[in-house]
Short mmCIF file of C-alpha atoms and ligand atoms in Angstrom, two decimals:
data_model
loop_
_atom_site.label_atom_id
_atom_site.label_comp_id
_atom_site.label_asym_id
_atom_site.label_seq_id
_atom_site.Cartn_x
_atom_site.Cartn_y
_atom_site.Cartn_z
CA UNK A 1 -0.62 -28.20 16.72
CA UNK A 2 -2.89 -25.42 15.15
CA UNK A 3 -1.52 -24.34 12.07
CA UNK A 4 -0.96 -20.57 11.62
CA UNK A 5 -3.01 -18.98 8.94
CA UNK A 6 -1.46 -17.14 6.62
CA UNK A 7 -2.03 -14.33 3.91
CA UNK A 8 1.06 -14.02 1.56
CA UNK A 9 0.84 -10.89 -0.78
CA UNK A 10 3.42 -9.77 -3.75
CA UNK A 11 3.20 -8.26 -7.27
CA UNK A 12 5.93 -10.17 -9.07
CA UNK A 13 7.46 -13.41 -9.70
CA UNK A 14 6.85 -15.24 -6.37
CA UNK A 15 9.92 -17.45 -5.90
CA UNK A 16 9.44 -16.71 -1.95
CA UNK A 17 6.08 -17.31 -2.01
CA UNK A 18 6.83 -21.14 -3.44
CA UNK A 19 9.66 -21.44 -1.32
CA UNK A 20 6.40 -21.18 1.36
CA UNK A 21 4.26 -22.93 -0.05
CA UNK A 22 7.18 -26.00 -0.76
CA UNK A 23 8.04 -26.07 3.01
CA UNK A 24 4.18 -26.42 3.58
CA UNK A 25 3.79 -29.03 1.70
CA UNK A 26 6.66 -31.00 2.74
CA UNK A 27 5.32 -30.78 6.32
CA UNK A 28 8.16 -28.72 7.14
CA UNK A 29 6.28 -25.69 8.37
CA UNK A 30 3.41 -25.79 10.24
CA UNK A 31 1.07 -23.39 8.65
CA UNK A 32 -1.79 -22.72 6.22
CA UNK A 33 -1.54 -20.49 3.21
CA UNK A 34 -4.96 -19.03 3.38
CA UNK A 35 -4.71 -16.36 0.81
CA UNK A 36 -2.56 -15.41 -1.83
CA UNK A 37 -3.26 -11.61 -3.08
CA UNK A 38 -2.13 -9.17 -5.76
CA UNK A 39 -2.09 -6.09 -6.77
CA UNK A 40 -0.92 -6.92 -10.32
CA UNK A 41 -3.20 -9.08 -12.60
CA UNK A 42 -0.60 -11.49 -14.04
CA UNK A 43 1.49 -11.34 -11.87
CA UNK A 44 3.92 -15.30 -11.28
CA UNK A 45 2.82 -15.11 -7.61
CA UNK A 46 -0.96 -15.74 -8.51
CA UNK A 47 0.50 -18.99 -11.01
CA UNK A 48 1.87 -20.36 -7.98
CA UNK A 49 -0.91 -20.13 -5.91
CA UNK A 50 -2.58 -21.83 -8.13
CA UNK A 51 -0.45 -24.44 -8.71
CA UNK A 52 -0.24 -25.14 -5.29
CA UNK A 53 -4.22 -24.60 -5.39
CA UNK A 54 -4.52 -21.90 -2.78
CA UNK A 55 -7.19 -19.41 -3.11
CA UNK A 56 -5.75 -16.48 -4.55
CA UNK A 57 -7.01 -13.07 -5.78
CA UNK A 58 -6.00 -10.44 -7.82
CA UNK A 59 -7.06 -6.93 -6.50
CA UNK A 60 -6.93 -3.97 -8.49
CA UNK A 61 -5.18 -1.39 -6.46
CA UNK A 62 -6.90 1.94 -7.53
CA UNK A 63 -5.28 5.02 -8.77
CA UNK A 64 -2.34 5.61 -6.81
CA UNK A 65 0.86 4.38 -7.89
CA UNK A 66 2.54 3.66 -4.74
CA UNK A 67 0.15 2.51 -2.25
CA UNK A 68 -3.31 1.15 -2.39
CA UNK A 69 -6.61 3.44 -2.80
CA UNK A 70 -8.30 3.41 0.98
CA UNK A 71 -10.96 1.47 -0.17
CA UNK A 72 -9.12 -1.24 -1.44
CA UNK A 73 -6.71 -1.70 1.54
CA UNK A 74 -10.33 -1.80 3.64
CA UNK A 75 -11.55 -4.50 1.34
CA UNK A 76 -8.30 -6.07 1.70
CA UNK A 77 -8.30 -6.49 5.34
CA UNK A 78 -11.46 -7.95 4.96
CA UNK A 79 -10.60 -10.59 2.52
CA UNK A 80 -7.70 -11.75 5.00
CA UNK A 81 -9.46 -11.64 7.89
CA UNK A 82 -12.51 -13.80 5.96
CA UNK A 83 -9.65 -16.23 4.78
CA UNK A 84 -8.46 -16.97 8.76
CA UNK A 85 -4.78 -15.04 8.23
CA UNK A 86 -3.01 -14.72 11.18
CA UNK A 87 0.13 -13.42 9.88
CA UNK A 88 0.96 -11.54 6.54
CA UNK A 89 3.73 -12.37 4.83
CA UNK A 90 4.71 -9.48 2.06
CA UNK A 91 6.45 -11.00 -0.82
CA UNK A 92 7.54 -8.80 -2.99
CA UNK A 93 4.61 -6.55 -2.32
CA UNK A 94 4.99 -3.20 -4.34
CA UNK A 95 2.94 -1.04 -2.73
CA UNK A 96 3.82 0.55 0.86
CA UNK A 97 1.12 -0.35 3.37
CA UNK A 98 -0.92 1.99 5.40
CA UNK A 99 -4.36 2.01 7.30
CA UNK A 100 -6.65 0.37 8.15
CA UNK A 101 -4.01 -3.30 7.56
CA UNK A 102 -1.43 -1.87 9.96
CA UNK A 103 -4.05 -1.77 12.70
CA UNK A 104 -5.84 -4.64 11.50
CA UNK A 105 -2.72 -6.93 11.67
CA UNK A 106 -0.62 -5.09 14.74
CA UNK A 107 3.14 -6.99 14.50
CA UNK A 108 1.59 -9.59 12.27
CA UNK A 109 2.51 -8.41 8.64
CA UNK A 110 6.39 -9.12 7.67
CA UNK A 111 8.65 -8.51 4.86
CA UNK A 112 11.57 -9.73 3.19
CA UNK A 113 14.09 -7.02 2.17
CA UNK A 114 16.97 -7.47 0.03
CA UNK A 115 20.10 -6.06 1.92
CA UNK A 116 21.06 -6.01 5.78
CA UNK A 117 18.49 -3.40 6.89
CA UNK A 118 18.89 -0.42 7.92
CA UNK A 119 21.20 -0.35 5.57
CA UNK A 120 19.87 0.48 1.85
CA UNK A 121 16.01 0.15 2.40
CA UNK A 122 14.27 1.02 -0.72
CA UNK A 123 14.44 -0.49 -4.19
CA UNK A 124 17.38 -2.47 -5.72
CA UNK A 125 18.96 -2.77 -2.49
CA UNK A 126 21.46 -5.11 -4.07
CA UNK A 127 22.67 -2.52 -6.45
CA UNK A 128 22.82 -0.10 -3.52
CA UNK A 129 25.18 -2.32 -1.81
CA UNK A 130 27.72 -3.16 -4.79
CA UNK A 131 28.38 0.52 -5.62
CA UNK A 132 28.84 1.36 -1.92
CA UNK A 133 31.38 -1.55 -2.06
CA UNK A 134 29.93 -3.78 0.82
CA UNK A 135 32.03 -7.06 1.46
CA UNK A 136 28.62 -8.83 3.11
CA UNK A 137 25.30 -7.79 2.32
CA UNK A 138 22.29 -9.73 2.60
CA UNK A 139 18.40 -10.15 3.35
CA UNK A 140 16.45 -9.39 6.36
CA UNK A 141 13.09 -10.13 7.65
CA UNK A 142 11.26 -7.00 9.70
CA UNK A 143 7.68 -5.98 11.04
CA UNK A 144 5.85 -3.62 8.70
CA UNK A 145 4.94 -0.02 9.94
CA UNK A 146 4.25 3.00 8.08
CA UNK A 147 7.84 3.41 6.44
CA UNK A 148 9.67 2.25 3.86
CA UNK A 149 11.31 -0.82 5.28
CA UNK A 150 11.93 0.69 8.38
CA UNK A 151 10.34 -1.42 10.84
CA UNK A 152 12.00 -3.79 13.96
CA UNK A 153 14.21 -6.06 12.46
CA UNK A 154 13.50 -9.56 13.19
CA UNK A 155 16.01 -11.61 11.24
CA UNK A 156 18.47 -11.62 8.41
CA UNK A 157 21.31 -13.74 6.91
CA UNK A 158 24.46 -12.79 5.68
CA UNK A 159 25.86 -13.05 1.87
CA UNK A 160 28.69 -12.35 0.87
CA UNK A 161 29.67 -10.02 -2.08
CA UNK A 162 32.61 -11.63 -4.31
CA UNK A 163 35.13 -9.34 -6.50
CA UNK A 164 33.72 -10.74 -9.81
CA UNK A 165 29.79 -10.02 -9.04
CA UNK A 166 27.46 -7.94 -10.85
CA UNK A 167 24.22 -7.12 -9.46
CA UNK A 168 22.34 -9.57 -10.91
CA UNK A 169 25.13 -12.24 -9.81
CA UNK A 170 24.65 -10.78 -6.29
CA UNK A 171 20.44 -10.32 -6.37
CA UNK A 172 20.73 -14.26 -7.43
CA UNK A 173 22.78 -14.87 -4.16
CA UNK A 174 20.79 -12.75 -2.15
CA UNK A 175 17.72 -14.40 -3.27
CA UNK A 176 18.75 -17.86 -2.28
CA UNK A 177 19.12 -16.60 1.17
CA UNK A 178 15.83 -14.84 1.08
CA UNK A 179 14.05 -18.64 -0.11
CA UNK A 180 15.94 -20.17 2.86
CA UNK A 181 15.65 -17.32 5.29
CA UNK A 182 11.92 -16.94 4.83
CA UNK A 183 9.91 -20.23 5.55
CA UNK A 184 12.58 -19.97 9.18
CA UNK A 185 10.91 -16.74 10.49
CA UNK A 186 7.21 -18.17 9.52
CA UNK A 187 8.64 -21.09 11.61
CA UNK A 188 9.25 -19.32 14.84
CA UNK A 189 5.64 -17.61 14.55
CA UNK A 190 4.18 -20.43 14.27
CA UNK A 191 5.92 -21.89 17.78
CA UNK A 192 4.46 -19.05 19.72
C1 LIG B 201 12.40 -10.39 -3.15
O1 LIG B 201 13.72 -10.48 -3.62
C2 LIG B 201 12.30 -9.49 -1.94
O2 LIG B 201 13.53 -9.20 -1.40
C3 LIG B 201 11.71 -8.22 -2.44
O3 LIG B 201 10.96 -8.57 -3.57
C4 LIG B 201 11.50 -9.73 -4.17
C5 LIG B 201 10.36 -10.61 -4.53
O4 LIG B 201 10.74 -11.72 -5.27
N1 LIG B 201 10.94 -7.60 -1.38
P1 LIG B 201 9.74 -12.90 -5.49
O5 LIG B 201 8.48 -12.32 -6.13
O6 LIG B 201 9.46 -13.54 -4.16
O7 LIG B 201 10.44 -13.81 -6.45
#
C-alpha cells in the first residue's frame, strides 16, 4: 500500500507529533512523515523530528502575531507540496491558517483540539471546561477552515473530569487521549 505523505506542523512541545512518528515506526500506521515545520525556532517539535530524522524546518513566521505573513504561508505551501504531503496534520500549531494552504490542501489539513468541540474552541480549552463544571470533556480531531477551530468535526474521545482535578491534572488526561486519538484518524486517511 502507498503510504500517505504527511506534513505535521506545531510550535511547542510535540508529544503528538512523536506519538506519530512512534506509530510510524512501529509499522502501525501506514504513512510517511515528510515534513516537520515550525513557526518557533526551538521549539520540542523540531527535537523530535530530528530524532526520528525527518526533515524538518523552522520558518520564521513574519510580523504578525497570530497568523503567518502571506508570504510565508505561500512559501509554506510550497515546501509541503515539494516534500510529497498529502495531508497536514496541525500539532499544536499556534498560528490560525489562512490562504493560499486552505486552498492548497482542500479537507487535507487537521487538528487536534483539546475539549469536545464545539464546545470551548480557543485556548486552554481544558480550563474552559473545569470552570464550566463539565463531567466529560475531551479532544477532538476536525478539518481546518478559516475559523478558530470551527471546522467539520471528524473525531473525538471522551475523558472524563474527576472531583479532585485541576487543570493541569485534567490537560494531562486530555492529552493521553489526544496521543491515542491522533495516529487513529491519520489511520482512516490513509485507508481511503
Ligand atoms: C495539544 O494538546 C493540542 O490539543 C493543542 O496543542 C497541544 C500540542 O501539544 N492543539 P504537543 O505540542 O503535541 O505536545
Amino acid at each position: 500500500m502507498k503510504k500517505l505523505g504527511l506534513g505535521i506542523l506545531g510550535s511547542g512541545k510535540g508529544s503528538n507529533c512523536r506519538a506519530i512518528l512512534e506509530q510510524i515506526g512501529a509499522g502501525k500506521l501506514p504513512a510517511e512523515a515528510c515534513l516537520v515545520v515550525s513557526d518557533v525556532f526551538d521549539a520540542g517539535i523540531l527535537d523530535i523530528a530530528r530524532e526520528f530524522r525527518v526533515p524538518n524546518v523552522y520558518l520564521p513566521p513574519g510580523k504578525f502575531r497570530t497568523r503567518l505573513e502571506p508570504n510565508v504561508e505561500t512559501e509554506l505551501v510550497r515546501l509541503l507540496q515539494d516534500a510529497g504531503v498529502e495531508l497536514v496534520v496541525l500539532a499544536g500549531f499556534m498560528r490560525v491558517l489562512k490562504e493560499p494552504m486552505l486552498t492548497a490542501f482542500p479537507e487535507r489539513i487537521i487538528n487536534i483540539h483539546p475539549s469536545l468541540l464545539p464546545k470551548f474552541p480557543g485556548i486552554e480549552s481544558w480550563k474552559q471546561a473545569l470552570a464550566a463544571g463539565e463531567k466529560i470533556t475531551g479532544c477532538s480531531v476536525h478539518y481546518v477552515d478559516a475559523g478558530i477551530d470551527s471546522g467539520e468535526i471528524v473525531a473525538q474521545r471522551k475523558v472524563p473530569v474527576l472531583p479532585e482535578d485541576t487543570p493541569e491534572s485534567l490537560h494531562v488526561r486530555i492529552q493521553v487521549a489526544e496521543r491515542a486519538l491522533y495516529p487513529e484518524v491519520i489511520a482512516r486517511f490513509c485507508a481511503v
